Protein backbone atom coordinates (compact mmCIF):
# COMPACT_ATOMS: atom_id res chain seq x y z
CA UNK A 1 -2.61 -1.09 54.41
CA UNK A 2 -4.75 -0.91 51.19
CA UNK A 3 -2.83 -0.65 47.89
CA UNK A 4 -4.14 1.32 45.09
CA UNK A 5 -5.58 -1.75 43.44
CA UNK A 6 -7.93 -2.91 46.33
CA UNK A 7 -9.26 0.90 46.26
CA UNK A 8 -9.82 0.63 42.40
CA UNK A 9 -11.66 -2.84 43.07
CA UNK A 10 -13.74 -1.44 45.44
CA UNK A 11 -14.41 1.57 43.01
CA UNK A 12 -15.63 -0.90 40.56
CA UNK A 13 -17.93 -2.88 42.72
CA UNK A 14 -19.33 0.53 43.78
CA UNK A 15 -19.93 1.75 39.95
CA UNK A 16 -20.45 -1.88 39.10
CA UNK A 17 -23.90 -1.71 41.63
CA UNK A 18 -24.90 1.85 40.90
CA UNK A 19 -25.15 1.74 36.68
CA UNK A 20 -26.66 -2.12 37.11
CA UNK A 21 -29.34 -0.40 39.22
CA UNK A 22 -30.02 2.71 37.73
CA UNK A 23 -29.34 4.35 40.53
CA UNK A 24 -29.49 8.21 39.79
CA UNK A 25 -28.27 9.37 43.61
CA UNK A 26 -24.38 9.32 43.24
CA UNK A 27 -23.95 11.18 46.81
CA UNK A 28 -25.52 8.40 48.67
CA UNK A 29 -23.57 5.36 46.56
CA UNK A 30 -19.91 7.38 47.19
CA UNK A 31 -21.70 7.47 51.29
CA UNK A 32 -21.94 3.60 50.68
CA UNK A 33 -18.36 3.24 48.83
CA UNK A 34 -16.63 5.07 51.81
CA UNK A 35 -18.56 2.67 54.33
CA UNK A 36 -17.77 -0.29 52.14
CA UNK A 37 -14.10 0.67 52.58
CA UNK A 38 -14.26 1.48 56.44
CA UNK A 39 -15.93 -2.34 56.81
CA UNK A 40 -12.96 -3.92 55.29
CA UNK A 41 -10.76 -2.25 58.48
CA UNK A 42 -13.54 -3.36 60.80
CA UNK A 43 -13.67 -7.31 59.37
CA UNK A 44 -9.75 -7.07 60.05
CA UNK A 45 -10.20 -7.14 63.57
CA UNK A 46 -12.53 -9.36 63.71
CA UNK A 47 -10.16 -11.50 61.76
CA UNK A 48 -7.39 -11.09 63.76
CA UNK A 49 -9.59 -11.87 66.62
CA UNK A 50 -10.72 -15.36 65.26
CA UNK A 51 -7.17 -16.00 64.45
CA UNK A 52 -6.80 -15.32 68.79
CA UNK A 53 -9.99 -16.67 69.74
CA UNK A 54 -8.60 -20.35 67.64
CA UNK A 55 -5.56 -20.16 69.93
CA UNK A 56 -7.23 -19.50 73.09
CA UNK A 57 -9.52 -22.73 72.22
CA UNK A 58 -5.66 -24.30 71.84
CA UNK A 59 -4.92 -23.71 75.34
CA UNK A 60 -8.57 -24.43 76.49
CA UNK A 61 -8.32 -27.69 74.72
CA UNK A 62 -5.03 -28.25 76.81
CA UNK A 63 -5.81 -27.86 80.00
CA UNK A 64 -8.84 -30.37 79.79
CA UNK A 65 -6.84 -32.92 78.08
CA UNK A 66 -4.75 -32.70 81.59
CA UNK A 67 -7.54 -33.46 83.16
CA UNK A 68 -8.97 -36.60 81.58
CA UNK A 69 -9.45 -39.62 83.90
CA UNK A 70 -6.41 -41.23 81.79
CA UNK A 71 -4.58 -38.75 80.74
CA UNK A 72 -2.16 -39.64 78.16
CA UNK A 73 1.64 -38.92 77.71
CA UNK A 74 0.98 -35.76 74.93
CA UNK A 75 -2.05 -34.70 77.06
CA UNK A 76 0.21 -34.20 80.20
CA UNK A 77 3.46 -32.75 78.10
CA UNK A 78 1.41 -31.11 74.85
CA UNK A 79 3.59 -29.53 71.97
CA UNK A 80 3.35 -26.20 72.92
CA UNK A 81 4.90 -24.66 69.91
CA UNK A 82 1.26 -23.40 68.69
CA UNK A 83 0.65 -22.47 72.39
CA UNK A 84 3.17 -20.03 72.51
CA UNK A 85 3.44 -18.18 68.60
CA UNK A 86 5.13 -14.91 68.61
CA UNK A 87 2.49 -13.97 66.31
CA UNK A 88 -0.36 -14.33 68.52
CA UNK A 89 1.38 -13.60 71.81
CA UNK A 90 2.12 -10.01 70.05
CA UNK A 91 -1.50 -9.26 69.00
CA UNK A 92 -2.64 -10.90 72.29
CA UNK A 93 -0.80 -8.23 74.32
CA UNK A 94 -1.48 -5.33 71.99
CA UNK A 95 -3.31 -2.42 73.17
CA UNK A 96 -4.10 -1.04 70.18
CA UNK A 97 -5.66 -4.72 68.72
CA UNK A 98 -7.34 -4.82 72.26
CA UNK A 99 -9.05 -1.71 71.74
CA UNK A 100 -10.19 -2.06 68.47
CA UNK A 101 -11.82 -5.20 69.44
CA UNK A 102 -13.47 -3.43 71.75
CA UNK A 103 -14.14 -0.74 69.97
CA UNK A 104 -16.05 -3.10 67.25
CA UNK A 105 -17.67 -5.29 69.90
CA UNK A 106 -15.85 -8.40 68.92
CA UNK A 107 -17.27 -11.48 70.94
CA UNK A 108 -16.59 -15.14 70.12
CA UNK A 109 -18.41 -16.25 73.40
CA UNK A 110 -22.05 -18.08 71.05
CA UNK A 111 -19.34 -18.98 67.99
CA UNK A 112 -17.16 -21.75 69.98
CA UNK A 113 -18.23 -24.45 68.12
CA UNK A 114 -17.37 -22.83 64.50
CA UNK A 115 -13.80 -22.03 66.61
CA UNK A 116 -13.60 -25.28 67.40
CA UNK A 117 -14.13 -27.11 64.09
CA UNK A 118 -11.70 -24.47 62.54
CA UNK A 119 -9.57 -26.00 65.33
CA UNK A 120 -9.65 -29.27 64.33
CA UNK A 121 -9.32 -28.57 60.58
CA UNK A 122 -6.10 -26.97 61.30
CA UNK A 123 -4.46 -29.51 63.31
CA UNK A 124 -4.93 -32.31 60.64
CA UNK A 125 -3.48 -29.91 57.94
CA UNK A 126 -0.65 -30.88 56.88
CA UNK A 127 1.26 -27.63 56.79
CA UNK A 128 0.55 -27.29 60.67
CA UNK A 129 1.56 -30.99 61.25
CA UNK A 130 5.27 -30.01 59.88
CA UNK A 131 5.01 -26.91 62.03
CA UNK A 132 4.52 -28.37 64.71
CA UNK A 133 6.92 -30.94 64.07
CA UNK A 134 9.96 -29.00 63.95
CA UNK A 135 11.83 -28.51 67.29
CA UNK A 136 13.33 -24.99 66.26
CA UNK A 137 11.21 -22.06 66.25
CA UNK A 138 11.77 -18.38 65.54
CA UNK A 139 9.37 -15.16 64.31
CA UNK A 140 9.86 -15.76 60.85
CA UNK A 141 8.46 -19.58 60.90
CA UNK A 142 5.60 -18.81 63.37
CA UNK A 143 4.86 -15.71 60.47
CA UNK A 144 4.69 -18.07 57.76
CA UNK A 145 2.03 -20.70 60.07
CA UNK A 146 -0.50 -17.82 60.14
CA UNK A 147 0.22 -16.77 56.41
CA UNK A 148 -0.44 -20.16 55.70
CA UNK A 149 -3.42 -20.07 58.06
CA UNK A 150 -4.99 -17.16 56.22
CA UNK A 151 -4.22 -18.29 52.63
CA UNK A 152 -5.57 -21.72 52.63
CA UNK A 153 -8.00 -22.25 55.77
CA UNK A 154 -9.22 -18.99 56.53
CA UNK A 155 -9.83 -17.29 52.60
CA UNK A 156 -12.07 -20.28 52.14
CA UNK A 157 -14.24 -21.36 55.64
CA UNK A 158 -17.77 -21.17 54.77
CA UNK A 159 -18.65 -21.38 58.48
CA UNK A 160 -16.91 -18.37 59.25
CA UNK A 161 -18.55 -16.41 56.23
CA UNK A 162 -21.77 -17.16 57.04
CA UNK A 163 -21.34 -15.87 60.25
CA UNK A 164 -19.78 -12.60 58.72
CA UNK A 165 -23.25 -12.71 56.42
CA UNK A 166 -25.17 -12.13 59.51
CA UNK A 167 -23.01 -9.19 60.56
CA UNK A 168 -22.84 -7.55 57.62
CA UNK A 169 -23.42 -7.15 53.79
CA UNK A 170 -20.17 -5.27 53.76
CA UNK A 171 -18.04 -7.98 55.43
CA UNK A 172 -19.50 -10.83 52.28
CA UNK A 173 -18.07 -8.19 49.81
CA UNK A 174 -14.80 -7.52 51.16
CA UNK A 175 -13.99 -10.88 52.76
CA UNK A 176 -11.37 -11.51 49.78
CA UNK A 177 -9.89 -8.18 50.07
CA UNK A 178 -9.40 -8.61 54.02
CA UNK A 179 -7.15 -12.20 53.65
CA UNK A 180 -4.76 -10.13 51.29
CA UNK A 181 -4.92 -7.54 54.00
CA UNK A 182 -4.20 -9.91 56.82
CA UNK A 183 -1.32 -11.96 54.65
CA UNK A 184 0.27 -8.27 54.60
CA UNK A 185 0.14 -7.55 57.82
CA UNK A 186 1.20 -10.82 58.99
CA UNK A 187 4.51 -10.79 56.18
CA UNK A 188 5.57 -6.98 57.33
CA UNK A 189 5.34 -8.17 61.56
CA UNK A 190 8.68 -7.79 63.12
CA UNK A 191 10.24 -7.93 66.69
CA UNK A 192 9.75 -4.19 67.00
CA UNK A 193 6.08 -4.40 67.25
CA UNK A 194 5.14 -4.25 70.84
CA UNK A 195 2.45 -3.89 72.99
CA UNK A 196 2.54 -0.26 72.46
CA UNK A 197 2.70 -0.17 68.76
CA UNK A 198 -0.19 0.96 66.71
CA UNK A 199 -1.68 -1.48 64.15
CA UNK A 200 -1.32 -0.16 60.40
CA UNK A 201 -4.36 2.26 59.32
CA UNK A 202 -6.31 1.52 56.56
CA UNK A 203 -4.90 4.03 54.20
CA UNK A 204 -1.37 4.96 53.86
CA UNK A 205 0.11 8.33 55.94
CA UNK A 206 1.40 11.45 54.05
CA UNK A 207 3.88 13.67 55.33
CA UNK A 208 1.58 16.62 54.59
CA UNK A 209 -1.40 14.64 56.86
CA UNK A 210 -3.37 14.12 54.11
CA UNK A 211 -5.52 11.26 53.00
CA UNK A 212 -4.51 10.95 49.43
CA UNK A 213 -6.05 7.14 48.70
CA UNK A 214 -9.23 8.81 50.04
CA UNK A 215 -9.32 11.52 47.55
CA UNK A 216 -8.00 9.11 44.70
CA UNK A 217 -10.89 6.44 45.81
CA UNK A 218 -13.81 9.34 45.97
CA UNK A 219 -12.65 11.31 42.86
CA UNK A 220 -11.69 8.22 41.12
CA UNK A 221 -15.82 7.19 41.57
CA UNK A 222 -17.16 10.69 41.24
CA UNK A 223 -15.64 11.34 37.73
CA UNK A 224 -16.43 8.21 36.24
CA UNK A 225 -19.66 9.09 37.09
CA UNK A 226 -19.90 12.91 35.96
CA UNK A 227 -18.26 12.00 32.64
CA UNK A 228 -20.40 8.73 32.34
CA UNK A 229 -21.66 9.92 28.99
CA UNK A 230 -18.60 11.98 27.61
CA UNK A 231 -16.78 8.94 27.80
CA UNK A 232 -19.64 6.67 26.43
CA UNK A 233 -19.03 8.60 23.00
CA UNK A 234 -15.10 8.20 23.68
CA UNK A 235 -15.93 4.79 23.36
CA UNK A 236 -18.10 4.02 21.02
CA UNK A 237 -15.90 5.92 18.64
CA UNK A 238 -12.60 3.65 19.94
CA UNK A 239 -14.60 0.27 19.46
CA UNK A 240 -16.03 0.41 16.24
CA UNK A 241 -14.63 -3.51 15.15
CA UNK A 242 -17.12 -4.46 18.18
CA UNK A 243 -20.43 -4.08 18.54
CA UNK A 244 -20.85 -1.18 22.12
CA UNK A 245 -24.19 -2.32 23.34
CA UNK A 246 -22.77 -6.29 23.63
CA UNK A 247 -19.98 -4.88 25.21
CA UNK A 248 -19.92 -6.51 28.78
CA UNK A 249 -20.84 -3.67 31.64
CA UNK A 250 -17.65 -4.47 33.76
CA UNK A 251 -15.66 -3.79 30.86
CA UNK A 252 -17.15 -0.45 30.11
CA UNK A 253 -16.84 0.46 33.24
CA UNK A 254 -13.36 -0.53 33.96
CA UNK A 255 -12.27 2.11 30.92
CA UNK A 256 -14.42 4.41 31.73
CA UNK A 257 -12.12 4.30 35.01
CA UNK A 258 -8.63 4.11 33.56
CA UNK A 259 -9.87 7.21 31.06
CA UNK A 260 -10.19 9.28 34.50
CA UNK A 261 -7.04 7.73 35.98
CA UNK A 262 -5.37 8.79 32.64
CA UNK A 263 -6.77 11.87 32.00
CA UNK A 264 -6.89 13.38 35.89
CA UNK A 265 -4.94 11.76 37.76
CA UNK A 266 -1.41 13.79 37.32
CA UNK A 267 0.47 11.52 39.71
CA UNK A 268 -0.63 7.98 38.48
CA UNK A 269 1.50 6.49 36.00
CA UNK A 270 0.00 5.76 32.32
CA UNK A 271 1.99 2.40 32.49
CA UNK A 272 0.58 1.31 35.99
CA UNK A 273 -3.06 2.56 34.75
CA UNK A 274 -2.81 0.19 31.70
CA UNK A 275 -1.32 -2.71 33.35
CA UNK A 276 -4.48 -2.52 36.18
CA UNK A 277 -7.22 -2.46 34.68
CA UNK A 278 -5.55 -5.20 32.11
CA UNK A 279 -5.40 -7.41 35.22
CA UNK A 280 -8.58 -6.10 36.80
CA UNK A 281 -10.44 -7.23 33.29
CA UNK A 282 -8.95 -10.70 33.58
CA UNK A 283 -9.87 -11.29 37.42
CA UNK A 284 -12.94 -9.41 37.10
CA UNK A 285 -15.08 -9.84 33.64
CA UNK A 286 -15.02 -12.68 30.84
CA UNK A 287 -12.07 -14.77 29.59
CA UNK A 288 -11.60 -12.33 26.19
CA UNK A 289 -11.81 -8.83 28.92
CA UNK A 290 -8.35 -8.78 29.28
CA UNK A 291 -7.18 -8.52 25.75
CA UNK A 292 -10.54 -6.04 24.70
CA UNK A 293 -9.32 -3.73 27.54
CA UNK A 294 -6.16 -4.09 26.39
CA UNK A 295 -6.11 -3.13 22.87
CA UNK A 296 -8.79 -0.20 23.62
CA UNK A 297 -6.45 1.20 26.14
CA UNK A 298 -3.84 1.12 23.67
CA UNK A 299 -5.03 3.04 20.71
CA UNK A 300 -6.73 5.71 23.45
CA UNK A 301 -3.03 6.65 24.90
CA UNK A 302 -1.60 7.04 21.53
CA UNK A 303 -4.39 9.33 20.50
CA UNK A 304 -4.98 11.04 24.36
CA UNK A 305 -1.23 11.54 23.61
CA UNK A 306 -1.39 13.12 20.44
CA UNK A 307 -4.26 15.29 21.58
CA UNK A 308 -2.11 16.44 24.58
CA UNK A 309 -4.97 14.82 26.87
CA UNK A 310 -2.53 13.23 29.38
CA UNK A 311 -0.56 15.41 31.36
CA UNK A 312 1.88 13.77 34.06
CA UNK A 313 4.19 14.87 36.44
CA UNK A 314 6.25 14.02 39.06
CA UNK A 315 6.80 9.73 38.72
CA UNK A 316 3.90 9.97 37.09
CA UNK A 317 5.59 10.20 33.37
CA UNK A 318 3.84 9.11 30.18
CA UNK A 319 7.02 7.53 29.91
């Protein structure tokens, strides 16, 4: 479920904490990185739970509009197009989702009145008032009402993350990398997911049962670390038109990563190292990252290249 980028980003955060701390104890901040990652899986289903718990309140809401001393004409026949999403009736039923909120203790029962102002909020918005609107209805539509769900309610309700602030630490740092996660999950849903069908893992499956993004995330962090000062001289001597010591930390540390990706990483393409971190700069550090990162990258392939430093194989070609 994670690409390579998310793992890189939460590389960085984990470097990012350790070298503004001093920390000297790289065992126990790869201990923390690993249970950074494994929190992202765990805020997932809690996610997907809110996402259930807002559509139980639906129904809940329904029934007691039936029973108002004058009910009205909508409260006795409600649009039930909400009611009954594919989307939620397939993680409703599934064991797998049913287990894992188990599993993670999920419990909504002291948060109803955060579910219900979510509520609200979503049935004056706009994109859920044309939803519901249309007569029609098929997977594909009631996929795009929880996309739209995630993207622009749920990425930015400060009600929910405070909540998640009093869970954990972990869930406040990966709450941006979860929506992505959830907007994925939601786009790649299809009529062959069942009851029965296991929700995607965190990391992708080999056919040899490894975890390779688990052995690209730790070595990724250990190396950066282990070569911290070999590649300090690398780039000192690669940035002599700017002055190293004003150099911005997140920028020195996202090279320091893409020298490991490019020098040890056999499989990972030099073009999809160099186009990362360019992007990672530019989301990640100051307005002028993006083209620094750039141009250093740049002049170390040619002369990595030269010096027979990178070796690829596989789809992993220089070229």
């Amino acid at each position: 479920m994670l690409y390579r980028r998310h793992l890189r980003i939460k590389v960085l955060q984990s470097l990012y904490a350790y070298f503004i701390t001093g920390s000297t104890d790289p065992v126990k901040g790869e201990r923390q990185l690993l249970l950074s990652v494994n929190k992202l899986y765990e805020l997932f289903i809690y996610q997907l739970s809110f996402l259930v718990e807002v559509q139980r309140f639906a129904v809940s809401r329904m029934e007691e509009n039936k029973t108002k001393f004058y009910p009205s004409e909508n409260d006795l026949s409600p649009n039930m197009k909400f009611i009954n999403n594919r989307v939620n009736a397939l993680l409703e039923s599934n064991k797998d989702f049913l287990k894992k909120e188990e599993l993670y203790k999920v419990n909504w029962a002291d948060q109803q009145n955060m579910v219900r102002k979510f509520y609200i909020n979503l049935s004056e918005a706009d994109f859920f008032k044309k939803y519901m609107a249309k007569k029609e209805t098929s997977l594909e539509e009631d996929k795009l009402l929880y996309i739209k769900i995630t993207d622009q309610m749920l990425s930015d309700e400060d009600l929910l993350k405070d909540f998640y602030e009093g869970q954990s630490v972990y869930f406040v740092d990966g709450y941006d990398l979860v929506t992505l996660m959830l907007i994925k999950f939601f786009e790649t849903i299809s009529n062959s997911f069942t009851n029965d069908s296991p929700l995607p893992g965190l990391y992708k499956n080999t056919s040899k049962g490894e975890n390779e993004d688990v052995e690209f995330l730790k070595k990724l962090y250990e190396k950066t670390i282990l070569r911290d000062e070999e590649n300090t001289e690398i780039l000192r001597t690669k940035t002599s038109n700017w002055d190293y010591e004003r150099v911005p930390l997140m920028d020195i540390i996202l090279l320091k990563m893409a020298i490991i990706e490019l020098q040890d990483m056999e499989t990972v393409p030099v073009k999809v190292t160099l186009n990362e971190y360019i992007e990672l700069a530019k989301y990640f550090s100051t307005p002028k990252s993006k083209t620094f990162v750039n141009g250093v990258l740049d002049r170390l392939i040619r002369e990595f290249n030269e010096e027979g430093k990178i070796k690829k194989i596989g789809r992993g070609l220089v070229d």
